[in-house]
Amino acid sequence: MDSVHYREKAQQCRRLAKDVTARDVVERLVALAEEYEAEAEAADATPEPTQD
């Protein structure tokens, strides 16, 4: 997956967290958003394979 996909998922988690009242669910959604952001950063740092 590319970094754009991970960032979209992170934003989705944050939007959902704003609509949820259960604290444990909010915490999990925020944690997932942070994990997706980390994946996006890793995807950005990984060079794309070149096709010869």
Coordinates of C-alpha atoms in Angstrom, one line a residue:
M1 CA 0.0 0.0 0.0
D2 CA 1.1 3.5 -0.6
S3 CA 1.4 6.3 1.9
V4 CA -1.7 8.1 0.6
H5 CA -3.8 5.0 1.5
Y6 CA -2.3 4.9 5.0
R7 CA -3.0 8.6 5.5
E8 CA -6.6 8.3 4.3
K9 CA -7.1 5.4 6.8
A10 CA -5.5 7.6 9.6
Q11 CA -7.9 10.4 8.8
Q12 CA -10.9 8.0 8.8
C13 CA -9.9 6.7 12.2
R14 CA -9.7 10.3 13.6
R15 CA -13.1 11.2 12.1
L16 CA -14.6 8.1 13.7
A17 CA -13.0 8.9 17.0
K18 CA -14.7 12.3 17.1
D19 CA -18.1 10.6 16.8
V20 CA -17.6 7.9 19.4
T21 CA -18.3 8.4 23.1
A22 CA -16.8 5.2 24.5
R23 CA -13.3 6.1 25.7
D24 CA -11.7 2.8 25.0
V25 CA -12.9 2.9 21.4
V26 CA -11.7 6.5 21.0
E27 CA -8.3 5.5 22.4
R28 CA -8.1 2.5 20.0
L29 CA -9.0 4.6 17.0
V30 CA -6.4 7.2 17.9
A31 CA -3.8 4.4 18.3
L32 CA -4.8 3.0 14.9
A33 CA -4.5 6.5 13.3
E34 CA -1.0 6.8 14.8
E35 CA -0.1 3.3 13.4
Y36 CA -1.3 4.3 10.0
E37 CA 0.7 7.5 10.1
A38 CA 3.8 5.5 11.0
E39 CA 3.1 3.2 8.1
A40 CA 2.7 6.2 5.8
E41 CA 6.1 7.6 7.0
A42 CA 7.7 4.2 6.4
A43 CA 6.2 4.0 2.9
D44 CA 7.5 7.5 2.1
A45 CA 11.0 6.5 3.3
T46 CA 11.1 3.3 1.3
P47 CA 12.3 4.0 -2.3
E48 CA 10.1 2.8 -5.0
P49 CA 11.5 -0.1 -7.0
T50 CA 12.7 1.0 -10.4
Q51 CA 11.6 -0.9 -13.5
D52 CA 14.4 -1.4 -16.0

